[in-house]
Short mmCIF file of C-alpha atoms in Angstrom, two decimals:
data_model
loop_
_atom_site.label_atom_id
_atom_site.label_comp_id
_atom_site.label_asym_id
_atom_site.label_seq_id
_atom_site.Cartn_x
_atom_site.Cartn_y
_atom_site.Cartn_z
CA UNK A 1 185.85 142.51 77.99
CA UNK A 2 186.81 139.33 78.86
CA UNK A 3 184.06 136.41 79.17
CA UNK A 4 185.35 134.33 82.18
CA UNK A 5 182.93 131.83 82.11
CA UNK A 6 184.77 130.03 78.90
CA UNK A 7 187.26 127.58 80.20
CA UNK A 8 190.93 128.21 79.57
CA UNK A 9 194.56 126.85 79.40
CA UNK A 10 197.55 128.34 80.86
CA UNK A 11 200.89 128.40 78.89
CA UNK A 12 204.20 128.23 80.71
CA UNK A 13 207.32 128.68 79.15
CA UNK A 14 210.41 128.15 81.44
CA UNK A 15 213.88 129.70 80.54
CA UNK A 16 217.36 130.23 81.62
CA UNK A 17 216.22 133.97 83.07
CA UNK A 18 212.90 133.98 82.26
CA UNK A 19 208.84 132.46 82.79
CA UNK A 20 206.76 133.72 79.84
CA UNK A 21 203.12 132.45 80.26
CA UNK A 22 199.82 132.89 77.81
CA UNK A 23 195.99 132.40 78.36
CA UNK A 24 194.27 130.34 75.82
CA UNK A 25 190.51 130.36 75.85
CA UNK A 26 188.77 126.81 74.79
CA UNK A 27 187.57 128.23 72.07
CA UNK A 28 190.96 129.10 70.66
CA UNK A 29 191.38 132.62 71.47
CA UNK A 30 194.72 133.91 73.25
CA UNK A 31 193.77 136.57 75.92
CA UNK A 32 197.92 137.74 75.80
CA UNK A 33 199.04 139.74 72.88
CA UNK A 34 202.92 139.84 74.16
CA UNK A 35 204.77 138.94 76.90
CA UNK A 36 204.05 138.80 80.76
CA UNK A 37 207.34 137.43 81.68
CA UNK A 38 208.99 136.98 85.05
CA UNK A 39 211.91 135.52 86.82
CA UNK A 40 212.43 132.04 86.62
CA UNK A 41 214.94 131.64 88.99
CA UNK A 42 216.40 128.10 87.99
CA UNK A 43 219.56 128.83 89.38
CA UNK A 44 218.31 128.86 92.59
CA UNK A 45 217.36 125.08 91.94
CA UNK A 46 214.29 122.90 91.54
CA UNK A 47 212.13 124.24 94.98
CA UNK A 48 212.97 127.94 94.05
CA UNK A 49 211.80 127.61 90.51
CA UNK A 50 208.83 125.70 90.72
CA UNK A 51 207.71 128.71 93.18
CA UNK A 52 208.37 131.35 90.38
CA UNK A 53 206.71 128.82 87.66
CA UNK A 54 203.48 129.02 90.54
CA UNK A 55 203.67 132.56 90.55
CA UNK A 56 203.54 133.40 86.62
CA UNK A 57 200.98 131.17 86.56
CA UNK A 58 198.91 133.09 89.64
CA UNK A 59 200.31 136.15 87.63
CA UNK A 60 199.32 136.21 84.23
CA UNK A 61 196.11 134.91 86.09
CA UNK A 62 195.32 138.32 87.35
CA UNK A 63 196.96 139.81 84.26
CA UNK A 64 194.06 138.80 82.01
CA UNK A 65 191.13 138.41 84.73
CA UNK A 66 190.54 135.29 84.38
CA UNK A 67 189.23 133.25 87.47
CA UNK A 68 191.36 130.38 89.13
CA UNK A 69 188.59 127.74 88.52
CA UNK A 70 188.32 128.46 85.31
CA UNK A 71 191.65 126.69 84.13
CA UNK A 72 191.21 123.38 83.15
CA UNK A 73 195.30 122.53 82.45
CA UNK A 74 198.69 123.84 82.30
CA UNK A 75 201.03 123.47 79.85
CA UNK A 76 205.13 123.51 80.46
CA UNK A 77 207.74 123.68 78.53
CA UNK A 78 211.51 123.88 79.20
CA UNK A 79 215.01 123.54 77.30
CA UNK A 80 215.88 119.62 76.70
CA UNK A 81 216.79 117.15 76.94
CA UNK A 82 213.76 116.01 79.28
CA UNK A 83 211.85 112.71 78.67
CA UNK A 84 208.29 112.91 77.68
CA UNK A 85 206.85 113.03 80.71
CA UNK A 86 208.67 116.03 81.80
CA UNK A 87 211.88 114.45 83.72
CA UNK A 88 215.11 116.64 83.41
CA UNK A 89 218.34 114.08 81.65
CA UNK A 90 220.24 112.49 84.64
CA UNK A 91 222.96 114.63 82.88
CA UNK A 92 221.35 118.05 83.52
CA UNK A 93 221.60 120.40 80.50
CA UNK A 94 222.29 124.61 79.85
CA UNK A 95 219.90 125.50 81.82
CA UNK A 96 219.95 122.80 84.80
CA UNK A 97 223.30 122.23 85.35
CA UNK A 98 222.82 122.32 89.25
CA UNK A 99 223.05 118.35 90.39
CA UNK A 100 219.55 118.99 92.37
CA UNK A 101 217.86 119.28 88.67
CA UNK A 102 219.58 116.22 87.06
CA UNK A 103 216.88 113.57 87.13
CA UNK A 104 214.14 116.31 88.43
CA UNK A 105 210.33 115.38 87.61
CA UNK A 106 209.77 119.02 86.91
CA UNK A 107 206.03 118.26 85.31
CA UNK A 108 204.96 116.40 88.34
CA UNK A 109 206.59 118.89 90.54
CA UNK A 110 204.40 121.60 88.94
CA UNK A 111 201.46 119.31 89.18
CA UNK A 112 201.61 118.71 92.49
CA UNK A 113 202.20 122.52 93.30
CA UNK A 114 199.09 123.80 91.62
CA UNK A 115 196.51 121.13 91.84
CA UNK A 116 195.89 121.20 87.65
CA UNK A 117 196.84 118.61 85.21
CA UNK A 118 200.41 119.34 83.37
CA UNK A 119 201.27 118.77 79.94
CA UNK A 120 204.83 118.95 79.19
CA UNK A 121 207.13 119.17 75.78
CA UNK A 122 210.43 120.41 75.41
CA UNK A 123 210.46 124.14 74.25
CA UNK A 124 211.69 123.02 70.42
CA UNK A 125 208.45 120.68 69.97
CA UNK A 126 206.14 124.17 72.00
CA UNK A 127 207.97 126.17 69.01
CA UNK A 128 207.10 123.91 66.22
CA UNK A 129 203.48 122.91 67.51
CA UNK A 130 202.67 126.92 67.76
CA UNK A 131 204.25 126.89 64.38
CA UNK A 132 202.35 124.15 63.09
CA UNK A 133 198.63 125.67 63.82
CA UNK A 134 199.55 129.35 63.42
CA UNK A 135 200.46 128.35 59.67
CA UNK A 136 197.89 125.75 58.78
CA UNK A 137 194.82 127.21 60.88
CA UNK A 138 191.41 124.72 60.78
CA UNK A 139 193.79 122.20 58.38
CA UNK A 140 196.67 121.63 61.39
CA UNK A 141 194.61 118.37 62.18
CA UNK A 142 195.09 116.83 58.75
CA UNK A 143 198.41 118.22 57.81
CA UNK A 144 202.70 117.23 58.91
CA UNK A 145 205.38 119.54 59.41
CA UNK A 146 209.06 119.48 60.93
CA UNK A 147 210.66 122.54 62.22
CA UNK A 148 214.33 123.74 62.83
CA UNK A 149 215.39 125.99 66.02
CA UNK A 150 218.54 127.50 65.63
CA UNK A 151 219.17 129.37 69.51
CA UNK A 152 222.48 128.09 71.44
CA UNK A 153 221.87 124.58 70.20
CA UNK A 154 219.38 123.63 67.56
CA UNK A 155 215.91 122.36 68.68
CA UNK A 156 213.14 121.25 66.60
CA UNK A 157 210.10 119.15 66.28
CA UNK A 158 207.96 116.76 64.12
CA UNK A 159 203.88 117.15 64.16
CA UNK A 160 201.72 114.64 62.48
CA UNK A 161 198.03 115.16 62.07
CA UNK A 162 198.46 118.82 64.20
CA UNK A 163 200.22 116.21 67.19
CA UNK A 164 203.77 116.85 68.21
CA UNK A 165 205.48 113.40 68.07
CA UNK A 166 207.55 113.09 70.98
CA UNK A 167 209.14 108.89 70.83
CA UNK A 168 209.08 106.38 73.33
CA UNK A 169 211.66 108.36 75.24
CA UNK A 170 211.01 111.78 74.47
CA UNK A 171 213.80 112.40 72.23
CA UNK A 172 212.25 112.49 68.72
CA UNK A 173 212.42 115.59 66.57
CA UNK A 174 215.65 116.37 68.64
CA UNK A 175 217.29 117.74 64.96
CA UNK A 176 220.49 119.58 66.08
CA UNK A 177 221.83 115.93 66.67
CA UNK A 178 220.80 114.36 63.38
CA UNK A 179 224.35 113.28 61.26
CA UNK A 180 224.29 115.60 58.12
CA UNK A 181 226.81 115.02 55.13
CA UNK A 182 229.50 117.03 55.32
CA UNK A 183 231.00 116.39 51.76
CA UNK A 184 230.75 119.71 49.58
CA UNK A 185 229.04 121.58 52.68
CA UNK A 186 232.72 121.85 54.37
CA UNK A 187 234.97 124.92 52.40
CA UNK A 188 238.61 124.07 51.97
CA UNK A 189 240.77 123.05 54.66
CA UNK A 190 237.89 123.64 57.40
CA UNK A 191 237.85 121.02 60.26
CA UNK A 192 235.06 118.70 61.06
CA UNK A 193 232.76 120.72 63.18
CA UNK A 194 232.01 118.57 66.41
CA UNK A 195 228.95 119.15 68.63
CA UNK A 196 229.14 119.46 72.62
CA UNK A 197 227.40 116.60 72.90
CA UNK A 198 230.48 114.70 71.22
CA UNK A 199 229.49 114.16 67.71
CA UNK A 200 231.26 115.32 64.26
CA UNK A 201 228.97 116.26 61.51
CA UNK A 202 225.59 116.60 63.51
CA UNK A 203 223.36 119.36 62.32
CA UNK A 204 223.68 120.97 65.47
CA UNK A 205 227.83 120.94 64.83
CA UNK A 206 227.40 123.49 61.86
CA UNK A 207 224.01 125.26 62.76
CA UNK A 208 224.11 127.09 66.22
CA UNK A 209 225.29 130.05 67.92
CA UNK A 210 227.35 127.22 69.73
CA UNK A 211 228.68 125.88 66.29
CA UNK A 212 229.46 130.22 65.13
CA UNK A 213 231.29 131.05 67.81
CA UNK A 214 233.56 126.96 68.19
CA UNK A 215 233.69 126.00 64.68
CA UNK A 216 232.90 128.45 61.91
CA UNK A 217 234.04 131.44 62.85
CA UNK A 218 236.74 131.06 63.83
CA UNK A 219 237.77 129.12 60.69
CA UNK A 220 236.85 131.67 58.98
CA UNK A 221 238.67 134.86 60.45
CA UNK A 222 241.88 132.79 60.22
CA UNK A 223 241.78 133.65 57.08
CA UNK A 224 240.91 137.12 57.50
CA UNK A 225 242.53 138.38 60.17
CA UNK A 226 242.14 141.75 59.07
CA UNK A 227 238.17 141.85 59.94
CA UNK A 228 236.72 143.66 62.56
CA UNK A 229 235.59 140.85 64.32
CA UNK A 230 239.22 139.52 64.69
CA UNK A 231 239.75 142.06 67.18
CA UNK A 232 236.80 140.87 69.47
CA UNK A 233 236.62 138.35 72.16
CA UNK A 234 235.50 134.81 70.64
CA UNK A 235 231.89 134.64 72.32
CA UNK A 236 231.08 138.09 71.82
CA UNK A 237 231.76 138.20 68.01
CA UNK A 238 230.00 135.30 67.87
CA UNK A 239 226.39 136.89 68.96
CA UNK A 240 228.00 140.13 66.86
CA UNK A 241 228.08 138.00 63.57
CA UNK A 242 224.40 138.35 62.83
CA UNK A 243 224.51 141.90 62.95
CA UNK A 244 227.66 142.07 59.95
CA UNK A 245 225.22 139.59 58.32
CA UNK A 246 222.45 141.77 58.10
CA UNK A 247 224.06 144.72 56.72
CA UNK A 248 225.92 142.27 53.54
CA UNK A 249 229.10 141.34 55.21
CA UNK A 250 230.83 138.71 53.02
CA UNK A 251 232.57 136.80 55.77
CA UNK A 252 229.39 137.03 57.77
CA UNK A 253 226.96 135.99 55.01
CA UNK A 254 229.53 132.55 54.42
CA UNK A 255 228.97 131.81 57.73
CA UNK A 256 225.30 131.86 57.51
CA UNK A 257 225.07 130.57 54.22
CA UNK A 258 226.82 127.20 55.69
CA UNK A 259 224.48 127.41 58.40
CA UNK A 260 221.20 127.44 56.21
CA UNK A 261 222.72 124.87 53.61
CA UNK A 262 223.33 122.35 56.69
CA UNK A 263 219.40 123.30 57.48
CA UNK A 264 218.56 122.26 53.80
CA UNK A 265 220.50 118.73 54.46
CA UNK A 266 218.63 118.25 57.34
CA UNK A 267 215.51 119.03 55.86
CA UNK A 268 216.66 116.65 53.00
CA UNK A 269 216.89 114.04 55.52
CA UNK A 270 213.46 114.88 56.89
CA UNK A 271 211.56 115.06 53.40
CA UNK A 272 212.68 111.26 53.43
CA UNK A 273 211.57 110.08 56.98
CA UNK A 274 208.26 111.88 57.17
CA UNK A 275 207.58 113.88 54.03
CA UNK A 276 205.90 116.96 55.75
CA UNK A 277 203.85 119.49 54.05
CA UNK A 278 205.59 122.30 55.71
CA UNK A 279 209.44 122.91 56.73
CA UNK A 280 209.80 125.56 59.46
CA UNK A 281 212.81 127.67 60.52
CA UNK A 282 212.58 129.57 63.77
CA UNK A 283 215.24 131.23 66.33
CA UNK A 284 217.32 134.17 66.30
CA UNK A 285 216.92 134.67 62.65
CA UNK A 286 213.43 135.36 63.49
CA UNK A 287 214.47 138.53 64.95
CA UNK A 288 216.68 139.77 61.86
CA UNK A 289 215.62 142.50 59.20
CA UNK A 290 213.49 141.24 56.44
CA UNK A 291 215.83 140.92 53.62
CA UNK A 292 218.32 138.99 56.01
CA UNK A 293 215.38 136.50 56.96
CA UNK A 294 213.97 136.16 53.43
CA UNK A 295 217.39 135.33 52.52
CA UNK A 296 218.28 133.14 54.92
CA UNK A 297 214.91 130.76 54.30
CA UNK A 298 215.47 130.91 50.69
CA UNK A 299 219.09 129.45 51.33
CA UNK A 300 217.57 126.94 53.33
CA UNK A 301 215.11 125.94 50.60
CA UNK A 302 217.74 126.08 47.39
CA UNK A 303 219.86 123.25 50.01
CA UNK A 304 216.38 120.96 50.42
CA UNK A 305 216.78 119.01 47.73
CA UNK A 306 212.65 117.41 47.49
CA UNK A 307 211.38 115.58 44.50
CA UNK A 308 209.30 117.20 42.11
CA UNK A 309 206.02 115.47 43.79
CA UNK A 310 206.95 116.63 46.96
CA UNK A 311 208.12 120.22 46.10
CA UNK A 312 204.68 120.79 44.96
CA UNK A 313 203.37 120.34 47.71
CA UNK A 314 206.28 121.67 50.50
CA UNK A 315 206.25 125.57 51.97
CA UNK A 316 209.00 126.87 53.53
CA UNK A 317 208.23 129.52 56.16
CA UNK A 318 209.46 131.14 59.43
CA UNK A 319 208.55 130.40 63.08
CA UNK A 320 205.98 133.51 63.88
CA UNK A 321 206.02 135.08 67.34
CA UNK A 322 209.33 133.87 68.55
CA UNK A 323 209.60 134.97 71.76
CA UNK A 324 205.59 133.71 72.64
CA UNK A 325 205.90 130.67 70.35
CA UNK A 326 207.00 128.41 73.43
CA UNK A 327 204.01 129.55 76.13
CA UNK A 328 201.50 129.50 73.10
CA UNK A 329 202.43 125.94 71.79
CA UNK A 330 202.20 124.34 74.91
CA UNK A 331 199.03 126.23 75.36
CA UNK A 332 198.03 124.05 72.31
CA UNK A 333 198.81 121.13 73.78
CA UNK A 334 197.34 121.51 77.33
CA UNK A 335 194.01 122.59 75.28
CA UNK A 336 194.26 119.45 72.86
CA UNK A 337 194.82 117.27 76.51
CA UNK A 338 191.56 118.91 77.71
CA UNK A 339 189.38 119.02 74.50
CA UNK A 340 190.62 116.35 71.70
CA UNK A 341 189.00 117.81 68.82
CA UNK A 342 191.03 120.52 66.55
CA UNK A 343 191.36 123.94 67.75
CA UNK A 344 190.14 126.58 65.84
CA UNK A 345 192.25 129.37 64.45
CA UNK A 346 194.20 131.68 67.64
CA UNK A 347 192.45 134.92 67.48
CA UNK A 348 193.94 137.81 69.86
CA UNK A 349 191.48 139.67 71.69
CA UNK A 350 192.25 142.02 74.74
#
């Protein structure tokens, strides 16, 4: 039964296709064990889709029983890039390419639609936040982490103290654009991966589903043309790729291998900047059989190259609950707006 008289948070996740949203109790207890998605409509543009963020908000609302006036804040997140305070690039990204959306105050919009403070962060810093407390429990307060979101692009975030660190202009932890060496990480004769965004050599160049389908695979079924992949169209063998990978396909497992050893240079990179106690991995390999997943982190670990000090004191481990982590990290945050002091450990209740 669900007490209604404890104050709550409402999580909002905001996708390409899709609203998840998540109940947090004060207390730190989710009411949602799963999803309660529904459209988000963000084609439609910015009116349209703040109307579907207001309605999975009103719905997951009645899905849990929770009273109106009991919600004391509302966290947001969406796909970068987005400044701190929630305003969409002037450039648009994936997800709000429409010209209505470039420049779009999409926090305040939400604010002013439901009448409840807003806390935004883009959905890589919601990912590694959720990460963050899921893994370190009644220590997230007094402990660092970075984390690495491998989806289309590559996300990530930085939290200090159990606080996602978002910069002056709400770019920081924004990984998948971070330079990485390319010297011995390159095979033979393989271009210089370059990133939509423009660069060569960023991490996001070498480890995304953007980076599989434009730059490593296809370097790599040049030289076997005889695979089965060869025969399918680029973008779909791509998002196939994983699948090879999973069941110990050679040309597949390169592919990944390059992909987690770019990972480990990044993480390299971070060890030296902020020296976290905890490096975390999330996206689609999330979703992948164990042995596939255990493999894949352990790749990423063998490229982290940490000194002895450090390495003692460093875990490796993967995002949990990918496709909640979003709604429940920004649940985090709206909670930490509301109450400062450390939230205890989520516990799932009904």
């Amino acid at each position: 039964m669900v007490d209604v008289d404890v104050p709550v948070v409402v999580g909002l996740d905001n996708g390409g296709t899709s609203n998840n949203a998540t109940v947090l109790r004060l207390d730190g207890r989710f009411l949602v064990d799963g999803l309660v998605e529904t459209p988000s409509e963000v084609t439609a543009g910015p009116e349209v889709a703040i109307e579907a963020l207001a309605r999975a908000f009103d719905g997951v609302l009645a899905h849990t029983g929770v009273p109106r006036d009991r919600v004391r804040a509302v966290g947001l997140d969406t796909p970068g890039p987005a400044s701190a305070s929630g305003v969409i690039s002037s450039r648009g990204s994936t997800n709000f390419a429409q010209s209505a959306w470039h420049g779009f105050d999409v926090r305040g919009a939400l604010e002013r639609r439901l009448g409840l403070p807003v806390i935004y962060h883009n959905d890589g810093n919601a990912a590694a936040l959720y990460a963050h407390h899921v893994h370190f429990g009644a220590d997230a307060t007094t402990r660092s982490s970075v984390a690495a979101i491998v989806g289309t692009g590559l996300g990530g975030g930085v939290v200090i103290d159990g606080r996602v660190v978002t910069g002056a202009a709400g770019m920081a932890g924004e990984f998948g654009h971070v330079h990485i060496p390319l010297a011995g990480l390159l095979a033979p004769g393989q271009p210089e991966p370059q990133c939509a965004c423009g660069f060569v050599g960023d991490a996001e160049s070498v480890a995304s589903l953007t980076a599989i389908g434009r730059n490593l695979l296809p370097f790599r079924l040049a030289g076997n043309p005889g695979h089965p992949l060869s025969q399918e169209p680029p973008a779909r063998a791509a998002k196939l790729l994983r699948g090879y990978a999973e069941r110990g396909d050679p040309l597949a497992r390169e592919v990944f291998a390059q992909q987690a050893a770019a990972l480990g240079r990044l993480f390299t990179i971070a060890a030296n900047f902020t020296d976290p106690h905890a490096y975390f991995v999330g996206g689609g390999v999330v979703e992948a059989t164990p042995e596939f997943r255990d493999w894949f982190l352990d790749t990423v670990r063998a490229h982290t190259v940490l000194r002895e000090e450090q390495a003692a004191l460093a875990t490796f481990a993967l995002v949990p609950d990918r496709d909640m982590a979003g709604a429940r990290g920004v649940a985090i945050a709206a909670a930490e707006a509301v109450r400062p002091a450390a939230i205890p450990p989520a516990v799932l209740i009904d």
